[in-house]
Coordinates of C-alpha atoms and ligand atoms in Angstrom, one line a residue:
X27 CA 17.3 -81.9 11.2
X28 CA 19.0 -82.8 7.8
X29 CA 17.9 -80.3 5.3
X30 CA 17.6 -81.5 1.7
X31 CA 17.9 -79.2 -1.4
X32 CA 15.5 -79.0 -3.2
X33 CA 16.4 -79.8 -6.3
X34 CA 17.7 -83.3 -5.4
X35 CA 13.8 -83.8 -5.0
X36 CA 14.1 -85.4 -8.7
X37 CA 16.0 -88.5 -7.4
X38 CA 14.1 -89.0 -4.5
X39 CA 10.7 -90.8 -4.9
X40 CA 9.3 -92.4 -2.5
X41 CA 11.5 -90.4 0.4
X42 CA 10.7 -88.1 3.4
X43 CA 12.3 -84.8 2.8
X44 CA 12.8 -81.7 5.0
X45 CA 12.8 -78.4 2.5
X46 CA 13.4 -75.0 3.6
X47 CA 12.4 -72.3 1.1
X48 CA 10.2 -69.7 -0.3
X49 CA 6.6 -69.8 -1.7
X50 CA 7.3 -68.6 -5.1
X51 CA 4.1 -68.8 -6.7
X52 CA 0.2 -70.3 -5.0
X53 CA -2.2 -71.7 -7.6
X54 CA -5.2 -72.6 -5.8
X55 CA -7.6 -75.8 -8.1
X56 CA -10.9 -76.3 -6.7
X57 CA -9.8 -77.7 -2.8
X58 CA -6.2 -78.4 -3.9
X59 CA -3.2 -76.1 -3.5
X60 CA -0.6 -76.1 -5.0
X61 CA 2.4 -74.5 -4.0
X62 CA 5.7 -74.2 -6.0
X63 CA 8.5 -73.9 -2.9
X64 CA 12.0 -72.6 -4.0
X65 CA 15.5 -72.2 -2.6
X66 CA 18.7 -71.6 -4.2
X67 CA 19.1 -74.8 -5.4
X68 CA 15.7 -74.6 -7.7
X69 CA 11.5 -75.6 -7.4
X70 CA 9.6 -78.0 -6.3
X71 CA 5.6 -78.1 -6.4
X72 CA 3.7 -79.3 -3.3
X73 CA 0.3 -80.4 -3.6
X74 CA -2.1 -79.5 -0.5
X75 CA -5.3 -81.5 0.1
X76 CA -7.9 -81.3 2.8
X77 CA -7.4 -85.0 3.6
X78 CA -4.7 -83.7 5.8
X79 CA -6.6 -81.0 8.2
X80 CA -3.8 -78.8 9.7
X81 CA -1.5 -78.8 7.2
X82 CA -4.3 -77.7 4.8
X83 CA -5.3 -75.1 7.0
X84 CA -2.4 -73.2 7.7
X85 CA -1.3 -73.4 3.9
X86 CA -4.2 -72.0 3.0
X87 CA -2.5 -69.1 4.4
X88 CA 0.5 -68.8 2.7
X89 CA 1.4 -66.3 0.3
X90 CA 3.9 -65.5 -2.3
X91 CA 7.5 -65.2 -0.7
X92 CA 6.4 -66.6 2.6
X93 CA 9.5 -68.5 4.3
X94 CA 8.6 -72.2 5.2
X95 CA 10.0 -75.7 6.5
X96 CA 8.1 -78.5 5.1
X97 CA 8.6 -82.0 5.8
X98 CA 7.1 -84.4 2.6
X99 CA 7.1 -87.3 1.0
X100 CA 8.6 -87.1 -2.5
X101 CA 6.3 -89.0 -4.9
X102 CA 6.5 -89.4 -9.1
X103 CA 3.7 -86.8 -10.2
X104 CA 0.5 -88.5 -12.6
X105 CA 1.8 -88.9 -16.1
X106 CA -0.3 -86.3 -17.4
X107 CA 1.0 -83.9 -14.9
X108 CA 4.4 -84.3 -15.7
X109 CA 6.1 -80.4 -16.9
X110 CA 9.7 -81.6 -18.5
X111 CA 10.3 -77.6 -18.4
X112 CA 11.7 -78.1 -14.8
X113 CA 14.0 -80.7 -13.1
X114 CA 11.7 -81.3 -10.4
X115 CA 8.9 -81.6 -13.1
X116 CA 8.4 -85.8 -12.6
X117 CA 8.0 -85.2 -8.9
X118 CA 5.5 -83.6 -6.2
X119 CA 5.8 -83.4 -3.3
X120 CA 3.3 -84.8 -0.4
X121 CA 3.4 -82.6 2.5
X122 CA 3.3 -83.9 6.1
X123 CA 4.1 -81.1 8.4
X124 CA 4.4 -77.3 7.3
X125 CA 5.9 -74.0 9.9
X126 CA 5.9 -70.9 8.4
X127 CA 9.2 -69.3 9.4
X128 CA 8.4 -66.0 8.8
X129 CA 5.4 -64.1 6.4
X130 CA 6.0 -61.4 3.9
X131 CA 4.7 -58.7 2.5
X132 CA 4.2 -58.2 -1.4
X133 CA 6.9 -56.9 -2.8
X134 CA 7.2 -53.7 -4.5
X135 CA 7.7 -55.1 -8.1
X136 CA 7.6 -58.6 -9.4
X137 CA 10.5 -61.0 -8.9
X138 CA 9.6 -64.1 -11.1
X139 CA 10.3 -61.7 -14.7
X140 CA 14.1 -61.1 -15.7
X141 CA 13.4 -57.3 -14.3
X142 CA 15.0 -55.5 -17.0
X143 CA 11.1 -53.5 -16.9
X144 CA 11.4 -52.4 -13.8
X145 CA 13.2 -48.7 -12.9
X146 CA 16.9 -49.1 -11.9
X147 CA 16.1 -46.9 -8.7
X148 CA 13.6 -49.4 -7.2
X149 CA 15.1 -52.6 -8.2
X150 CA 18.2 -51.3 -6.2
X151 CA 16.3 -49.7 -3.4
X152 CA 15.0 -53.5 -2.8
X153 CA 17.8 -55.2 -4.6
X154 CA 17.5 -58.4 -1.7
X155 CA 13.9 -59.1 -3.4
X156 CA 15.8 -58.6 -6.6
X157 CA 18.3 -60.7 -6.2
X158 CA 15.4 -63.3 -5.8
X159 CA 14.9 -63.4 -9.4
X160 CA 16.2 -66.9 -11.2
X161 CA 18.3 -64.4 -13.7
X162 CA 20.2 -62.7 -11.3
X163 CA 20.9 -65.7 -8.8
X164 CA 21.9 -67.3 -12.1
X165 CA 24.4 -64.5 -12.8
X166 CA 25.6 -64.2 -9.1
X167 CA 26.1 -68.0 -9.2
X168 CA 28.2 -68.2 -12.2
X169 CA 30.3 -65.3 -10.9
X170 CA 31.2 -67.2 -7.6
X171 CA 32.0 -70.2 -10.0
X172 CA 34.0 -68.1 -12.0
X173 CA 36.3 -66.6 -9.2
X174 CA 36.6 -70.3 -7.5
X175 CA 37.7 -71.7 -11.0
X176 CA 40.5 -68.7 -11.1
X177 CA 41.6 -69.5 -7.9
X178 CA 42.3 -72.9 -8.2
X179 CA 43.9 -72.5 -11.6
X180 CA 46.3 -70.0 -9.7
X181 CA 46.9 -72.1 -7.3
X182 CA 47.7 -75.4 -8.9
X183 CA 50.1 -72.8 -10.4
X184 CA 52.3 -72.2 -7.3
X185 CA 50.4 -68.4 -6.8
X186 CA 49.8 -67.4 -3.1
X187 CA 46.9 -65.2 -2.6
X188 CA 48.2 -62.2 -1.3
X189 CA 46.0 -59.2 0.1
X190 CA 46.9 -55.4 -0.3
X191 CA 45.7 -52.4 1.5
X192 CA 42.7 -50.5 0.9
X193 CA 43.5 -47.0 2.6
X194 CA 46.1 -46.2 0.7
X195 CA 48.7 -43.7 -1.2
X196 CA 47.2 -42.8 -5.2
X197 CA 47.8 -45.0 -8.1
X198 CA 46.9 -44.0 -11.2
X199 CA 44.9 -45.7 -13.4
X200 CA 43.7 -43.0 -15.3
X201 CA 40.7 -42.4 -13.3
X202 CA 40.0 -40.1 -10.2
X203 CA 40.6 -41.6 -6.7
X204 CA 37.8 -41.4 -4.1
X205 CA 39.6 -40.4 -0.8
X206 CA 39.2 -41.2 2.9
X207 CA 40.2 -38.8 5.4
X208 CA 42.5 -39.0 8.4
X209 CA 41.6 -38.7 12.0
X210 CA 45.1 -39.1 13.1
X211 CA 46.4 -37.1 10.5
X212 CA 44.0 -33.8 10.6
X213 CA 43.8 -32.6 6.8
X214 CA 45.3 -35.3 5.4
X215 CA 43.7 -38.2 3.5
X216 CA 44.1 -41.9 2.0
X217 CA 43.2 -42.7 -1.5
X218 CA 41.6 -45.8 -2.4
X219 CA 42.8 -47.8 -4.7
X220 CA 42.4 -47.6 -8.5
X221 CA 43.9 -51.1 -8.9
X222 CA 46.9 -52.7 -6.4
X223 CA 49.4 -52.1 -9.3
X224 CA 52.0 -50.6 -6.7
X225 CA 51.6 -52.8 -4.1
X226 CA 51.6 -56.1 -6.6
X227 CA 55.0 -54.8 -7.9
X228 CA 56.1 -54.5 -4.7
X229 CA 55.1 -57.8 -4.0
X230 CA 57.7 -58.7 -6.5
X231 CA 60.5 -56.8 -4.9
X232 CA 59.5 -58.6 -1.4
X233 CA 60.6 -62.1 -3.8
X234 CA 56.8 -63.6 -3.9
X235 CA 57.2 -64.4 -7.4
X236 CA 54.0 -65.3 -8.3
X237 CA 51.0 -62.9 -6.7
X238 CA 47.2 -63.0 -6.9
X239 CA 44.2 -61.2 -5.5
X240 CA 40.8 -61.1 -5.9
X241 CA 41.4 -57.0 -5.4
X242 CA 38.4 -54.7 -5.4
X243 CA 39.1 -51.1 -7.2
X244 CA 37.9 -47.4 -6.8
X245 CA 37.4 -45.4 -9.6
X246 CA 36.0 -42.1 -9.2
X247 CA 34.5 -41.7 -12.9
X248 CA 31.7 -40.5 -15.2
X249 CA 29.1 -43.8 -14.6
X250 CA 28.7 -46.2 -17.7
X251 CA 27.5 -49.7 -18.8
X252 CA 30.0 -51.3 -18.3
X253 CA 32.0 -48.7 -15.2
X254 CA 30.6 -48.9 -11.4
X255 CA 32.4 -46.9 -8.9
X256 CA 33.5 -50.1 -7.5
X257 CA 34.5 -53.1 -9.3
X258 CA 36.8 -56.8 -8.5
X259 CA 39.6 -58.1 -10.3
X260 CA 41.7 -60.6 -10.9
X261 CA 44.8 -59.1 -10.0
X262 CA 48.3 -61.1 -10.7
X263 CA 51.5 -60.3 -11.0
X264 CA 54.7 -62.6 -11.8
X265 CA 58.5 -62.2 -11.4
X266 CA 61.4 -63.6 -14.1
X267 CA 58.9 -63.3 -17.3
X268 CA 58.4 -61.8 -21.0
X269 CA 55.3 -60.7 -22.2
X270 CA 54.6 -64.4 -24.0
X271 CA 54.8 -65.6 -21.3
X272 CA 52.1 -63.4 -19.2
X273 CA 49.8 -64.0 -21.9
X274 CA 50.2 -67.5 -22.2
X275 CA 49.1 -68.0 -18.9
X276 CA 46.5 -65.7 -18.5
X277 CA 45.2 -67.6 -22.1
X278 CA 45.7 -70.8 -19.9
X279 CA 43.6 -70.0 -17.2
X280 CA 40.9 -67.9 -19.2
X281 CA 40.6 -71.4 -20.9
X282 CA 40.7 -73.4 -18.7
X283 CA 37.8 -71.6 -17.0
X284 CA 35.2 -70.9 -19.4
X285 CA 35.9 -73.8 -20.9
X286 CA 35.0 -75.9 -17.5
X287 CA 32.4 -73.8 -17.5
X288 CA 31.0 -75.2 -20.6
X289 CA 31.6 -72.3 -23.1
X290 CA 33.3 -72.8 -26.4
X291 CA 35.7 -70.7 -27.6
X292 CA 36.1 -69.5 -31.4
X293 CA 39.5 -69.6 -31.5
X294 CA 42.7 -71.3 -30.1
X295 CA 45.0 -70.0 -29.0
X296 CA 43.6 -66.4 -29.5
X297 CA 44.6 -64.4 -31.9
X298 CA 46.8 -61.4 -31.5
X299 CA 46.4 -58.3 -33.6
X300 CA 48.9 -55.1 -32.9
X301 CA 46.9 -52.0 -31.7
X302 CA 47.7 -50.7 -35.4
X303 CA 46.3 -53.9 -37.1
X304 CA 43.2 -53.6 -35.0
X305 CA 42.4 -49.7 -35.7
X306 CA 43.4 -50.7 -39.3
X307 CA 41.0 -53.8 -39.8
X308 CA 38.0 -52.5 -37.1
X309 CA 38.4 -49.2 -36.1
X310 CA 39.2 -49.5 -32.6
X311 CA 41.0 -51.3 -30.0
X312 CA 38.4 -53.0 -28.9
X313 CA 36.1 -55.6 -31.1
X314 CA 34.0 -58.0 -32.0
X315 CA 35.1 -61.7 -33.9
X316 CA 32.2 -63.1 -33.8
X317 CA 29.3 -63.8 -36.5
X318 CA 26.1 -63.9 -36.3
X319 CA 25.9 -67.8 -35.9
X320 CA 28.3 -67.6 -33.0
X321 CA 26.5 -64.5 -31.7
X322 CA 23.3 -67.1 -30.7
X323 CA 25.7 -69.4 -29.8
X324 CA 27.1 -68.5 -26.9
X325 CA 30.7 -68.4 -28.3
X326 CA 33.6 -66.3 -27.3
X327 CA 35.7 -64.9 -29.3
X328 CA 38.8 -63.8 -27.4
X329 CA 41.8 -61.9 -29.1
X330 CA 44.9 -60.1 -28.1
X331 CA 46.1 -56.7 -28.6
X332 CA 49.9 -55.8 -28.3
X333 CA 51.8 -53.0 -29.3
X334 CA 50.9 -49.9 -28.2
X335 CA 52.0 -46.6 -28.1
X336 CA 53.1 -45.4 -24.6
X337 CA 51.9 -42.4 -24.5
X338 CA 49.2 -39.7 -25.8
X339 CA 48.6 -36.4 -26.0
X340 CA 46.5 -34.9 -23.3
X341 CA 42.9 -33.2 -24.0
X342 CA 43.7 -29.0 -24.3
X343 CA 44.4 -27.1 -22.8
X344 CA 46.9 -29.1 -20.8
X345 CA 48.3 -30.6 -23.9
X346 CA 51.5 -32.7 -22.6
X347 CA 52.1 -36.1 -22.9
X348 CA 49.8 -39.1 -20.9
X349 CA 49.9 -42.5 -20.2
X350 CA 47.4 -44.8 -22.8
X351 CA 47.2 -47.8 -20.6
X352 CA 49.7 -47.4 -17.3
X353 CA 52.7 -45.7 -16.4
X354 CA 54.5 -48.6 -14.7
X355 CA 55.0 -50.1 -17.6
X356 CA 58.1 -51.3 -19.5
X357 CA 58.4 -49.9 -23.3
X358 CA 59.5 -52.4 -25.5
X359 CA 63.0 -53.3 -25.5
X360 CA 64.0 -51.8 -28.5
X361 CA 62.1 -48.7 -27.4
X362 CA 64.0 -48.1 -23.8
X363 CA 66.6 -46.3 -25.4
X364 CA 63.9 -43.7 -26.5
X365 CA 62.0 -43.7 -22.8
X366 CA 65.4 -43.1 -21.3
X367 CA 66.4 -40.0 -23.4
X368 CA 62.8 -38.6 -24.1
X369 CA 63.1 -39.0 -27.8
X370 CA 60.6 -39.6 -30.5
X371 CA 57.6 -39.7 -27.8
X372 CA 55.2 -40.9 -30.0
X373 CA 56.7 -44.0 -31.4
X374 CA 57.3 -45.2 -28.1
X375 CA 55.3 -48.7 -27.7
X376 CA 54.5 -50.2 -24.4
X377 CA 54.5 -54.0 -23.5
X378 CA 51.0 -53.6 -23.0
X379 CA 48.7 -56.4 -23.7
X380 CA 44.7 -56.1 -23.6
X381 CA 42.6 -58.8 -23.8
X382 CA 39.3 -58.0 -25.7
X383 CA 36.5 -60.8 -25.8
X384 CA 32.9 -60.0 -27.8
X385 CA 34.1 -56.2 -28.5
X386 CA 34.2 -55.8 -24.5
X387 CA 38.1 -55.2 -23.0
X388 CA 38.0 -57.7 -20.4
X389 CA 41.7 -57.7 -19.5
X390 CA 45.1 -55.6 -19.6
X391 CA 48.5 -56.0 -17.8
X392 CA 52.1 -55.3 -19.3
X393 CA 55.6 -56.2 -18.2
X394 CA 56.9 -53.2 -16.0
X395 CA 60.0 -50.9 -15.6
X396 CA 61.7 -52.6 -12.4
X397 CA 64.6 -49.8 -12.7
X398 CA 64.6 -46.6 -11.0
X399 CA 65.7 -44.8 -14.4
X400 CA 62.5 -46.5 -16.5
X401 CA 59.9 -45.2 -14.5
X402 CA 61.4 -41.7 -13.8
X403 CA 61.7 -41.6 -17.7
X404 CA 57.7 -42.6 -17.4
X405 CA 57.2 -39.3 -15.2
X406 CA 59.3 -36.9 -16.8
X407 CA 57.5 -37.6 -20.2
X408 CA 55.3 -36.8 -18.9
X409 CA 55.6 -33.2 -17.2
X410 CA 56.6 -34.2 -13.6
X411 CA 59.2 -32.0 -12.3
X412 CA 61.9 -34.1 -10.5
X413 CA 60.4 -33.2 -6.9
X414 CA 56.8 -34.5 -8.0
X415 CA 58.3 -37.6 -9.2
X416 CA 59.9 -38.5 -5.6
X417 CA 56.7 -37.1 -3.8
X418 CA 54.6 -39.2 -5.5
X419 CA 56.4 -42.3 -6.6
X420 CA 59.7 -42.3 -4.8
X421 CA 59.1 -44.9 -2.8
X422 CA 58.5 -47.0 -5.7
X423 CA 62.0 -45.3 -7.4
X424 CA 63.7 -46.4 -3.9
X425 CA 62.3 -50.3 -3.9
X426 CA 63.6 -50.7 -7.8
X427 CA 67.0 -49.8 -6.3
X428 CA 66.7 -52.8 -4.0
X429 CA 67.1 -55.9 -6.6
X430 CA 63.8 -55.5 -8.1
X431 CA 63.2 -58.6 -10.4
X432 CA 62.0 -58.0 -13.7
X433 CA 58.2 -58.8 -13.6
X434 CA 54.9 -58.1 -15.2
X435 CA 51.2 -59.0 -14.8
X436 CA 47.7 -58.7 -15.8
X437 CA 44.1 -58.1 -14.0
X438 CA 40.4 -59.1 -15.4
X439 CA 37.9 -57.4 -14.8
X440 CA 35.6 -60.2 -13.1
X441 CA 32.1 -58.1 -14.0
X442 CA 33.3 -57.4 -17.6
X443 CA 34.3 -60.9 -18.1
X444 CA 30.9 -61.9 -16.6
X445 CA 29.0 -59.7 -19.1
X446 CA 30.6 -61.2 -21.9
X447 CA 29.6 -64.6 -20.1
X448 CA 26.0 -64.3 -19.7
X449 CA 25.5 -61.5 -22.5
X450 CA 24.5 -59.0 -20.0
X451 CA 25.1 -55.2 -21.1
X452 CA 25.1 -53.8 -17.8
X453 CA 27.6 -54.1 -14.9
X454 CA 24.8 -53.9 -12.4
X455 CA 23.4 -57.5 -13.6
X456 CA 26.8 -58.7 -12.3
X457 CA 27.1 -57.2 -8.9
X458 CA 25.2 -57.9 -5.7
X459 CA 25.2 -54.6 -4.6
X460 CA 25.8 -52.2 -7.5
X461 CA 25.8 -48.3 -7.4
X462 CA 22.9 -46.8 -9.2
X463 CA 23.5 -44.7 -12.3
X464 CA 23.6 -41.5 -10.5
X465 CA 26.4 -43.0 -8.6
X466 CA 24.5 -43.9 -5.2
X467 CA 24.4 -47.2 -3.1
X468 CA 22.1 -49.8 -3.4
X469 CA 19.8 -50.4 -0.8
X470 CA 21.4 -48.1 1.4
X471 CA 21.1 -44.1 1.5
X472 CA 24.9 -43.4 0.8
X473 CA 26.4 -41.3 0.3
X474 CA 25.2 -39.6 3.3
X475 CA 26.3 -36.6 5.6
X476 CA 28.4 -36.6 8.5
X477 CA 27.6 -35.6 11.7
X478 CA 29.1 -32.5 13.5
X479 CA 30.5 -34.8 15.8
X480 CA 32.6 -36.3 13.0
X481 CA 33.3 -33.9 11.0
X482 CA 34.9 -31.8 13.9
X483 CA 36.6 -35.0 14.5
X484 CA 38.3 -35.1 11.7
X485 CA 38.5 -31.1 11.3
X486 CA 36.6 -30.6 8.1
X487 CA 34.7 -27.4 7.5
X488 CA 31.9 -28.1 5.0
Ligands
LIG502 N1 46.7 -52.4 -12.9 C1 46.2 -52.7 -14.2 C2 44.7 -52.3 -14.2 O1 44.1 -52.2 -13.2 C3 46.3 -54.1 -14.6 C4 47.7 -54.5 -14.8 O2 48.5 -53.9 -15.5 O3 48.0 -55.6 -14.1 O4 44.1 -52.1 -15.3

């Protein structure tokens, strides 16, 4: 049985249709029902008379979210009946044999308002009937558009899609890791990943050249707008380039993108600001280009930021030098000399590059040190003794000695870059299945405990 969408009801007056949906809302006038059906694809209002018996009948049961197949004639609906607020709005459709697939009960909140009302602990305890509403199918639509647009930009561009592993060794990203323990390995436990920066590099020194993932991260951190425990990126890496050329790319595909996407963008190609500019002329890293005008426009205003410095000082007590954006990076060439020999710490600038759109950060990658001695001076800087460094980063010390290529590489944040999109502040209205903000699952009761069973298993004591 060919199912028709049911949108594409606009074009078809005066066919038989077979639509498969959702009663989204009953309106009952005098002896006629009316029933608006919906599926993904968008509404369509059927009109139920008693001049067909059994049909009638059994619609007058329906309800709101009731599942349905109903088979109908499309026709053009009475001028003065016409709603131009809806594509389906010229049509109605005449129904000639209804099943109810399966009933429903109410749900626990309503689905046909953009939800912001409702508390964040019920809409995710029942975040399938919240998913229902138009504004979040909207924005879980556009992000699968989004991804597929990346993709094929990357791969027009020779890129191979390229996974890397999820239990896993630390890589810092400046967050904590959330760790998995080993069964095998009693007392011992992966890390997932903060980002696959390692294994992307290493990519490189395999002789890929030109790596991409759609790579989910773990970040163990204080919750926020725009930070989930979990969140996807676009993850690339390229061998044999400069920092231009990075960023002219990544400008290329942003573009190319949004712009099929039918944004507009303020300015082409973006501007670039150093980090000192930018804390100069708005007072942070991060900002905002556009006015008001382009505000209820839609517009985005993307810009670069370059230029800065390596490293920081830690919070006290600790008070030793940090990483400001990540340690695998290269400093700039006329900086190396400085990395190597530990001198003047605090004029060291990375290659870094952040891409900021509407004041959000939406983007950051940096060419990287592909020589043993450039990341070891990366470590020592920063306090680790010579036996950390090859604990924790030795095989990445020992691949470099290999013929690493020089390389570099970026990653988007696919839910910040949404948010900046659709003008949503939160990550949750970007995510299918977002944690809540007192970092718990949706939907399901995690995290949860483990039986004795498993725990004796794996030989924790709680
Ligand atoms: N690994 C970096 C991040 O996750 C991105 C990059 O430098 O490519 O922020």
């Amino acid at each position: 049985m060919q199912r028709t969408p049911i949108d594409e009801t606009k074009n078809l007056v005066g066919k038989e249709v077979n639509l498969f949906g959702w009663v989204n809302v009953r309106r009952d006038h005098g002896k006629i029902i009316f029933i608006d059906l919906r599926d993904r694809s968008g509404v369509a209002q059927v009109v139920f008379t008693p001049s067909n018996k059994d049909v009638y009948e059994l619609a007058n049961k329906l309800r709101s979210e009731w599942v349905v197949r109903l088979k109908g004639k499309v026709n053009a609906r009475p001028e003065k009946m016409v709603n131009l607020e809806i594509p389906t709005g010229k049509v109605e459709i005449e129904p000639l044999e209804l099943e109810i697939l399966n009933e429903a009960e109410t749900p626990p909140f309503p689905i046909d308002t953009d939800g912001q009302e409702i508390d964040e602990e019920v809409r995710l305890k029942y975040r399938y009937l919240d998913l229902r509403r138009e504004r979040l199918q909207k924005n879980i639509i556009l992000r699968s558009k989004f991804v597929d647009l990346a993709r094929q930009f990357l791969f027009k561009k020779g890129f191979l899609e390229i996974e890397t592993p999820i239990l896993s060794a630390p890589t810092p990203e400046g967050s904590r890791d959330f760790v998995v323990p080993s069964r095998l390995n009693p007392g011992k436990f992966f890390a997932l990943p903060q980002s696959p920066q390692q294994y992307k590099q290493l990519l490189m020194v395999a002789g890929f050249e030109k790596y991409f993932q759609i790579a989910r991260c773990f970040r163990d951190e204080d919750l926020r707008a725009d930070r989930g425990f979990e969140h996807t990126q676009i993850d690339l890496e390229i061998s044999f380039v400069e920092q231009k050329d990075v960023m002219a790319l990544d400008e290329e595909m942003i573009t190319a993108v949004v712009e099929s996407m039918g944004y507009k963008i303020k300015q082409k190609p973006f501007p670039v600001f150093t980090c000192q500019e930018a804390i100069t002329k708005f007072g942070a890293d991060k900002f905002d280009l556009r006015t008001e005008e382009d505000k209820k426009n839609g517009v985005l205003a993307y810009a670069w930021v370059i230029d800065f410095p390596f490293f920081e000082k830690e919070a006290p007590p600790a008070g030793g030098w940090t990483f400001t954006h990540n340690p695998f990076s290269m400093a700039k060439p006329e900086h190396l000399d400085w990395l190597v020999k530990g001198e003047n710490i605090d004029q060291i600038l990375t290659t870094q590059y952040d891409l900021v759109c509407n004041g959000i950060e939406i983007g950051g990658g940096s060419i990287r040190a592909h020589k043993p001695e450039m990341l070891e001076a990366v470590f020592r800087i920063m306090g680790y003794s010579k036996n950390d460094i090859q604990k924790q980063f030795g095989h990445m010390l020992e691949a470099f000695k290999f013929g690493a290529p020089p390389h570099g590489g970026i990653a988007h944040g696919i839910e910040r870059n949404l948010m900046t999109l659709l003008g949503e502040d939160y990550l949750r209205e970007v995510q299918a299945f977002p944690q809540t903000s007192s970092g718990r699952t949706s939907v399901m009761d995690a995290p949860g405990e483990l039986s004795d069973k498993q725990l004796q298993e794996l030989k924790i004591k709680i």
